[in-house]
PDB file as gemmi writes it, atoms N, CA and C in Angstrom:
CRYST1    1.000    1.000    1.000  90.00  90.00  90.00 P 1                      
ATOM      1  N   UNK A   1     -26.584 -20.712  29.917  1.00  0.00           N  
ATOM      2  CA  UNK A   1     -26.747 -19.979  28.676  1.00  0.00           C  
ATOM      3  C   UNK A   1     -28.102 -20.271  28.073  1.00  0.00           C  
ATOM      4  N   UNK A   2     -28.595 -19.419  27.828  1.00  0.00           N  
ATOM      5  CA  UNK A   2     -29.935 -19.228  27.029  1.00  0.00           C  
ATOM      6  C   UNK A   2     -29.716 -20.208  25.438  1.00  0.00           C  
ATOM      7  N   UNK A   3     -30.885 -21.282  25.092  1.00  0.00           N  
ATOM      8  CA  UNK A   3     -30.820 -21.437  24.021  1.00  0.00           C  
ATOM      9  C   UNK A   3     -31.482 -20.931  22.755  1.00  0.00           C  
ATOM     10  N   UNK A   4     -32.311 -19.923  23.110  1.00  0.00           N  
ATOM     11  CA  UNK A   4     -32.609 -18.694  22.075  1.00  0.00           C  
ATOM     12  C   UNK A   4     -31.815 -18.179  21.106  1.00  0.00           C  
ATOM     13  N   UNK A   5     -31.573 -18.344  19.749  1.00  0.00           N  
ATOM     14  CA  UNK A   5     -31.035 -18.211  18.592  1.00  0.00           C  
ATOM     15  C   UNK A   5     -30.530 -16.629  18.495  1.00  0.00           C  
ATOM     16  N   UNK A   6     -29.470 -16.173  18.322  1.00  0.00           N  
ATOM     17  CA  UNK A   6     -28.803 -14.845  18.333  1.00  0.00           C  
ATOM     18  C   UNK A   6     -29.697 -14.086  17.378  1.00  0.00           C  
ATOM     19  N   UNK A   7     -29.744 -12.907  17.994  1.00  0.00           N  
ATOM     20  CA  UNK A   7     -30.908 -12.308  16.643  1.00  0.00           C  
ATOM     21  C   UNK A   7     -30.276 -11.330  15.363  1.00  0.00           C  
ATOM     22  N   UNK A   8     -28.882 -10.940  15.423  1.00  0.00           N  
ATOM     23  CA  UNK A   8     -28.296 -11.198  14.376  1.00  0.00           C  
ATOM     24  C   UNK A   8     -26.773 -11.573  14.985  1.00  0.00           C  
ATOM     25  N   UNK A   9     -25.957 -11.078  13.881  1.00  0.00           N  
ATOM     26  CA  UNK A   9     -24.591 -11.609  13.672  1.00  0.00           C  
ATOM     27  C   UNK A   9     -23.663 -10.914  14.313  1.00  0.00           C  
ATOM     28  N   UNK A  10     -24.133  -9.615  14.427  1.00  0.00           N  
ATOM     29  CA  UNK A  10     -23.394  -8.745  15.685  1.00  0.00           C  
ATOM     30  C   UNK A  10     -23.390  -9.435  16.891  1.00  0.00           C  
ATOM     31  N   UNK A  11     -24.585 -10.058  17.685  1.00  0.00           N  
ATOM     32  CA  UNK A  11     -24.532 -10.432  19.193  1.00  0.00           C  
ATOM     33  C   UNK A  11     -23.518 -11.684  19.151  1.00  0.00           C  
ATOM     34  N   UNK A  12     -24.001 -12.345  17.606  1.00  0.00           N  
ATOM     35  CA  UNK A  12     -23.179 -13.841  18.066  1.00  0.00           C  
ATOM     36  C   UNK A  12     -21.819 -13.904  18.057  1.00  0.00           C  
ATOM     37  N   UNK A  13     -21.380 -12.859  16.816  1.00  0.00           N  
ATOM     38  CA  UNK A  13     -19.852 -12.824  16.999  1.00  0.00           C  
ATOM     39  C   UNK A  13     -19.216 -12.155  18.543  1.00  0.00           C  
ATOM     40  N   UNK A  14     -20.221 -11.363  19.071  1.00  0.00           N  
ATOM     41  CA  UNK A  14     -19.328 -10.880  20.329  1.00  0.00           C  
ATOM     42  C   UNK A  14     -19.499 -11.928  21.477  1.00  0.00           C  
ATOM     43  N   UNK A  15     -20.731 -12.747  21.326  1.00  0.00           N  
ATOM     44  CA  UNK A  15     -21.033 -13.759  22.032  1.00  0.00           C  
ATOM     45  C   UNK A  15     -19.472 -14.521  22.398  1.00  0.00           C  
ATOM     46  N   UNK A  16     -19.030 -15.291  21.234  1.00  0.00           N  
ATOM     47  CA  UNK A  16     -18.340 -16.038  20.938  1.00  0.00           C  
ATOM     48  C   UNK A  16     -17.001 -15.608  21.202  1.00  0.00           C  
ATOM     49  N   UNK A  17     -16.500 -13.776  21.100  1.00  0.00           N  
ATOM     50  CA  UNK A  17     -15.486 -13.623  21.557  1.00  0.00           C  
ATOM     51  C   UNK A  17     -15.430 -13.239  22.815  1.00  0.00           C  
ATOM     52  N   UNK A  18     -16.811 -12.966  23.915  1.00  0.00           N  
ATOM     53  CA  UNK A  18     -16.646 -13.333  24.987  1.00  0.00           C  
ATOM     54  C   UNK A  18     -16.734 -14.509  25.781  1.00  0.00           C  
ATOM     55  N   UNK A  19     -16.820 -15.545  25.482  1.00  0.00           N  
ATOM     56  CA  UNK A  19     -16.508 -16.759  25.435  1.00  0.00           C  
ATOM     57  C   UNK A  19     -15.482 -17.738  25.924  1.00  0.00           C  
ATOM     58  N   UNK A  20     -14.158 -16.962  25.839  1.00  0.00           N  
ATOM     59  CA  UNK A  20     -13.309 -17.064  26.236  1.00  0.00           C  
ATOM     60  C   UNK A  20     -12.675 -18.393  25.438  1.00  0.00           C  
ATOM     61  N   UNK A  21     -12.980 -18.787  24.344  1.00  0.00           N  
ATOM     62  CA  UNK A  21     -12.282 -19.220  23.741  1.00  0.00           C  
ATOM     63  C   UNK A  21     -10.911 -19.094  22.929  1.00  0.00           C  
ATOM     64  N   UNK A  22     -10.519 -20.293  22.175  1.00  0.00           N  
ATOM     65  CA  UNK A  22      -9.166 -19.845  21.734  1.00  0.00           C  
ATOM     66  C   UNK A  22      -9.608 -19.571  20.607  1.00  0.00           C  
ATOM     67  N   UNK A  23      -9.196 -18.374  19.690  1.00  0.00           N  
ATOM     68  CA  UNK A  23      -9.107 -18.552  18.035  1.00  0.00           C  
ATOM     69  C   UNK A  23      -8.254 -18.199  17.478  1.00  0.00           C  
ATOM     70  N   UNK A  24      -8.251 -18.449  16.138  1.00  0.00           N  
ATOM     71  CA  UNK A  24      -6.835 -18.129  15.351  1.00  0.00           C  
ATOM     72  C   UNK A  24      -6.890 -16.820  15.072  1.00  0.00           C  
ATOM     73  N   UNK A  25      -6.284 -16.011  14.530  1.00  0.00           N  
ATOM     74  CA  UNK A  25      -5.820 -14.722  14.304  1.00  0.00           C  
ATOM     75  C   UNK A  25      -7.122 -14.080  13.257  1.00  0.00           C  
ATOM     76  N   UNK A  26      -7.215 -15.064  12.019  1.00  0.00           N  
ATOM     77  CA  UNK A  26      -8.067 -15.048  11.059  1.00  0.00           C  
ATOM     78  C   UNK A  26      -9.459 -14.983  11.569  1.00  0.00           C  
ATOM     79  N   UNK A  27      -9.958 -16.097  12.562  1.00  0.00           N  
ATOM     80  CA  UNK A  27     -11.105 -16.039  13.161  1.00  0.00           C  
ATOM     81  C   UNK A  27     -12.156 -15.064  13.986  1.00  0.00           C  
ATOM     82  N   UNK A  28     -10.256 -14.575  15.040  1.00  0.00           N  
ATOM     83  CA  UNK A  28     -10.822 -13.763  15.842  1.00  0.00           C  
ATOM     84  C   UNK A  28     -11.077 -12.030  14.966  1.00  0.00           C  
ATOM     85  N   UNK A  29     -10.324 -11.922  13.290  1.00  0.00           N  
ATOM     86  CA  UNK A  29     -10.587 -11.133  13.083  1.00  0.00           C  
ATOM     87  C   UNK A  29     -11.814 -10.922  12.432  1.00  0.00           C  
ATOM     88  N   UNK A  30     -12.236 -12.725  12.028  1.00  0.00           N  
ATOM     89  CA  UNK A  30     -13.344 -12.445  10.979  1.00  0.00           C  
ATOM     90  C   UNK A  30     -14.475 -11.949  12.182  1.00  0.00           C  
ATOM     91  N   UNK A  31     -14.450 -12.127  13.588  1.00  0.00           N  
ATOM     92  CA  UNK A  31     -15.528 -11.813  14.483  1.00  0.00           C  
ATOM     93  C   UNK A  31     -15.702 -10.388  15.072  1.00  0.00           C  
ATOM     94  N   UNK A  32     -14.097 -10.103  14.752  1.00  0.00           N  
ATOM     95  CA  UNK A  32     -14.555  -8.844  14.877  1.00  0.00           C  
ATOM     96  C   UNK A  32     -15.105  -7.784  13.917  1.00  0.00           C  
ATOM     97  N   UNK A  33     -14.708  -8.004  12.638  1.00  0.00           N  
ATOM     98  CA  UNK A  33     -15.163  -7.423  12.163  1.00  0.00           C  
ATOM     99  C   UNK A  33     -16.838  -7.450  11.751  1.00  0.00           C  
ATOM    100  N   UNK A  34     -17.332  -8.918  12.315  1.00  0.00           N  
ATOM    101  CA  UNK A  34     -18.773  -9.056  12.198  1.00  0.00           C  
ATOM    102  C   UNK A  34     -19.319  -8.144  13.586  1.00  0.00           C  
ATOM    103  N   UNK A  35     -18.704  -8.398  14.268  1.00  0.00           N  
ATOM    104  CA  UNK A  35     -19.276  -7.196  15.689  1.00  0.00           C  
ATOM    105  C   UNK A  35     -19.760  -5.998  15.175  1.00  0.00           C  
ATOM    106  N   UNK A  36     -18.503  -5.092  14.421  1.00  0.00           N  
ATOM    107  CA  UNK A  36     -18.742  -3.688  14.287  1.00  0.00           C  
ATOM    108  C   UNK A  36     -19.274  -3.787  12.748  1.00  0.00           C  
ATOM    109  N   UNK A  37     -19.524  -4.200  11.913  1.00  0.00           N  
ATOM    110  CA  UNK A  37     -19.807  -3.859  10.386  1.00  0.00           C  
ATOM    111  C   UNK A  37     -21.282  -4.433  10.270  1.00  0.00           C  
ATOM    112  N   UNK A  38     -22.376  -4.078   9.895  1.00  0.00           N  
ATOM    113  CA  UNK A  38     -23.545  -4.443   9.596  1.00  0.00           C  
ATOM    114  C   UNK A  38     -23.813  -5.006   8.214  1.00  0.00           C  
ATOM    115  N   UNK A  39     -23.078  -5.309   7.399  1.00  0.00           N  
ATOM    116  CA  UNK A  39     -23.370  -5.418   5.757  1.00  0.00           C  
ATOM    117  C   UNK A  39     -23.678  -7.065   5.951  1.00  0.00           C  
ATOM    118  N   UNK A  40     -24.656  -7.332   5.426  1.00  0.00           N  
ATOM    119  CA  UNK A  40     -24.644  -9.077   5.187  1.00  0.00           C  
ATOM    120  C   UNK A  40     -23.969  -9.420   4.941  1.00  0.00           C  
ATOM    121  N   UNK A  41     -23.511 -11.235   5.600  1.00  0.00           N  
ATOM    122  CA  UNK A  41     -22.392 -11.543   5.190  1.00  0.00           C  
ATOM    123  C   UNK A  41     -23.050 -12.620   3.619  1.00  0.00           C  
ATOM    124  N   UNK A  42     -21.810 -13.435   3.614  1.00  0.00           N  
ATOM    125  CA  UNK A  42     -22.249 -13.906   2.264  1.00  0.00           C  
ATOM    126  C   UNK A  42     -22.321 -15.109   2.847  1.00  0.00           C  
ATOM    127  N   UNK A  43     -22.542 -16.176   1.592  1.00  0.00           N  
ATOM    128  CA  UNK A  43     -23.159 -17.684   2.509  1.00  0.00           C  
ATOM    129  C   UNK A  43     -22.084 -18.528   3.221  1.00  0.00           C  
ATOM    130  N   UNK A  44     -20.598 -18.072   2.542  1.00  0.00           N  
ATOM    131  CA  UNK A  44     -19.412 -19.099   3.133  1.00  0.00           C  
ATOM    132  C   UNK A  44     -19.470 -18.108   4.603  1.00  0.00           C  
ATOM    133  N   UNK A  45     -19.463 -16.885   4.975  1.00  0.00           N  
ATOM    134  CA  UNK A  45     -19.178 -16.453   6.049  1.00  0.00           C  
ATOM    135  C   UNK A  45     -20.119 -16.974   7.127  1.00  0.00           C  
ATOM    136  N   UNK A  46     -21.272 -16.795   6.328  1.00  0.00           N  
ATOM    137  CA  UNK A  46     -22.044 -17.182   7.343  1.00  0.00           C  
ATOM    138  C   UNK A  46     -22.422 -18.706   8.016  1.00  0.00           C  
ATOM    139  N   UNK A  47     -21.986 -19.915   7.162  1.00  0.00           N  
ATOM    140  CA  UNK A  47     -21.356 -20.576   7.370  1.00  0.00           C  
ATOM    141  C   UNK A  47     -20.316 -20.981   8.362  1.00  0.00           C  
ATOM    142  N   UNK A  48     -19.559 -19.809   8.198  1.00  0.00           N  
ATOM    143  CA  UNK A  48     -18.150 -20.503   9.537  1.00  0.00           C  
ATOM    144  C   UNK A  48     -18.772 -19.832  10.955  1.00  0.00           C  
ATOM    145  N   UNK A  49     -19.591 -18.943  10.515  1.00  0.00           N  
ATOM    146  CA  UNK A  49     -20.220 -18.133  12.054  1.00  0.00           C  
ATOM    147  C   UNK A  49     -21.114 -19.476  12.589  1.00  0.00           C  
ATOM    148  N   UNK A  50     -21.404 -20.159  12.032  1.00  0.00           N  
ATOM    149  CA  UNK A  50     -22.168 -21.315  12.371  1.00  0.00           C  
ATOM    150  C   UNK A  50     -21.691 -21.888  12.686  1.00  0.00           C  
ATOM    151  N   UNK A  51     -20.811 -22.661  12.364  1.00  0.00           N  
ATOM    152  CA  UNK A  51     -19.954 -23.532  12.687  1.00  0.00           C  
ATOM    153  C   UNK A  51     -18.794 -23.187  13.699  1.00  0.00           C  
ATOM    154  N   UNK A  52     -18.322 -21.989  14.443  1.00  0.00           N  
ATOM    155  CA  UNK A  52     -18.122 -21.174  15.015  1.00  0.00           C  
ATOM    156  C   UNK A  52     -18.848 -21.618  16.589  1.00  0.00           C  
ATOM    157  N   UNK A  53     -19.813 -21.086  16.191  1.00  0.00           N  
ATOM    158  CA  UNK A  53     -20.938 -21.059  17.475  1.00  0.00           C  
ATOM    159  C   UNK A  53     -20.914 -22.278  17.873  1.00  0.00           C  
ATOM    160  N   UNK A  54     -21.376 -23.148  16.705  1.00  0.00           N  
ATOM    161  CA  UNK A  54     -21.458 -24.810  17.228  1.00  0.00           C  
ATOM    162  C   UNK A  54     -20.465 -25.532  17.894  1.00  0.00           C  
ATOM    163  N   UNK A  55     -19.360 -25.308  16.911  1.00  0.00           N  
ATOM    164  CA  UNK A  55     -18.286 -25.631  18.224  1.00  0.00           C  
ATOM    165  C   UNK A  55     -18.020 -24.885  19.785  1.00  0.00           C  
ATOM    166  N   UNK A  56     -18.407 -24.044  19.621  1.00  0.00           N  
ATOM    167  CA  UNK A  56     -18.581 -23.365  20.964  1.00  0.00           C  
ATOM    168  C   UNK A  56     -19.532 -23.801  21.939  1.00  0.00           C  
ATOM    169  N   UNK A  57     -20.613 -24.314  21.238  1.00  0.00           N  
ATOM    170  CA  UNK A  57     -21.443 -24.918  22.034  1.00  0.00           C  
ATOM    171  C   UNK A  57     -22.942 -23.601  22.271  1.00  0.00           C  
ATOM    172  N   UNK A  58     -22.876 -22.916  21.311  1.00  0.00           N  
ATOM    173  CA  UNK A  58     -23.791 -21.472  21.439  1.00  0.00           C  
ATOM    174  C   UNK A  58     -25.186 -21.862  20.110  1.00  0.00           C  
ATOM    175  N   UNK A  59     -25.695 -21.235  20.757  1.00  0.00           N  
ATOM    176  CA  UNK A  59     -27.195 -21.540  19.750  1.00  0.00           C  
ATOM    177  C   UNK A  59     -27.063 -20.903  18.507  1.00  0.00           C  
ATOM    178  N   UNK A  60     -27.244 -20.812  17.463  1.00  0.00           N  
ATOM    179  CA  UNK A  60     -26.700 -19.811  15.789  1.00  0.00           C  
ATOM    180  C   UNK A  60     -27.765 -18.860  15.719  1.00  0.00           C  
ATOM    181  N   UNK A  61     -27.914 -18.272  14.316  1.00  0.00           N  
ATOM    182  CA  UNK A  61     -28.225 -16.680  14.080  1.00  0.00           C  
ATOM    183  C   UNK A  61     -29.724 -17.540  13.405  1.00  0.00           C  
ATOM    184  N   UNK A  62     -30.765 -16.593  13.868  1.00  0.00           N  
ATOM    185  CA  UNK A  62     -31.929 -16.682  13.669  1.00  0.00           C  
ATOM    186  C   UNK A  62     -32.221 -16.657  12.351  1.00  0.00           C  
ATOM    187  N   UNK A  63     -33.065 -17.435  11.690  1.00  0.00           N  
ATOM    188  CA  UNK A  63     -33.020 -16.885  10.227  1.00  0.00           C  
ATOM    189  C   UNK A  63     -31.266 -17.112   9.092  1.00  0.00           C  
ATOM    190  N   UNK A  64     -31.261 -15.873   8.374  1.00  0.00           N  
ATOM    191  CA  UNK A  64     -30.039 -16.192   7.494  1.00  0.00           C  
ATOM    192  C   UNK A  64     -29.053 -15.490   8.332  1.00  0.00           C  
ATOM    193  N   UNK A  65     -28.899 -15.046   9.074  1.00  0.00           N  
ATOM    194  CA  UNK A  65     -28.186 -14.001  10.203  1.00  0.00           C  
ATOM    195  C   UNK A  65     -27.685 -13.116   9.639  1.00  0.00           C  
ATOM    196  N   UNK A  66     -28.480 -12.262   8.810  1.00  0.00           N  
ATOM    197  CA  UNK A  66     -27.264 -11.161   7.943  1.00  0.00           C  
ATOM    198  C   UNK A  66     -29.076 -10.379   8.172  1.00  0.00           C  
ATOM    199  N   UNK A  67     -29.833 -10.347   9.587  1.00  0.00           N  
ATOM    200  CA  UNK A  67     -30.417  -9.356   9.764  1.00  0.00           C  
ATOM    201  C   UNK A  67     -29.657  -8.349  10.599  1.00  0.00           C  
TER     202      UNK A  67                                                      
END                                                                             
C-alpha cells in the first residue's frame, strides 16, 4: 500500500471499506455515506475518519479532508 495521504474523503472512506475490515453498522454507514456525499465533514467526523484509517493501518486525508 502506498503511503501517500488520500486526497480527499471520498477515496479514504472507500479505501477502508475495501479493506476488508470489520465495522459496526454505524461505521460502515458513516463511510458510506462519506463515499457518495461531497459536503465537508465537520471536525468530530473527520476525526473518526482518522482514526478509522489509523486503525486500519492506511495513511489519512491530506490537508482537513473535506476537499
Amino acid at each position: 500500500m502506498s503511503d501517500a495521504p488520500f486526497v480527499d474523503h471520498s477515496g479514504a472512506a472507500l479505501a477502508l471499506l475495501n479493506s476488508g475490515g470489520r465495522f459496526t453498522r454505524k461505521a460502515g454507514s458513516f463511510l458510506g455515506q462519506l463515499v457518495v456525499d461531497p459536503t465537508p465533514m465537520t471536525d468530530a467526523q473527520a476525526n473518526w475518519l482518522a482514526t478509522l484509517l489509523d486503525r486500519a493501518g492506511l495513511p489519512p486525508v491530506a490537508g482537513d479532508g473535506n476537499d
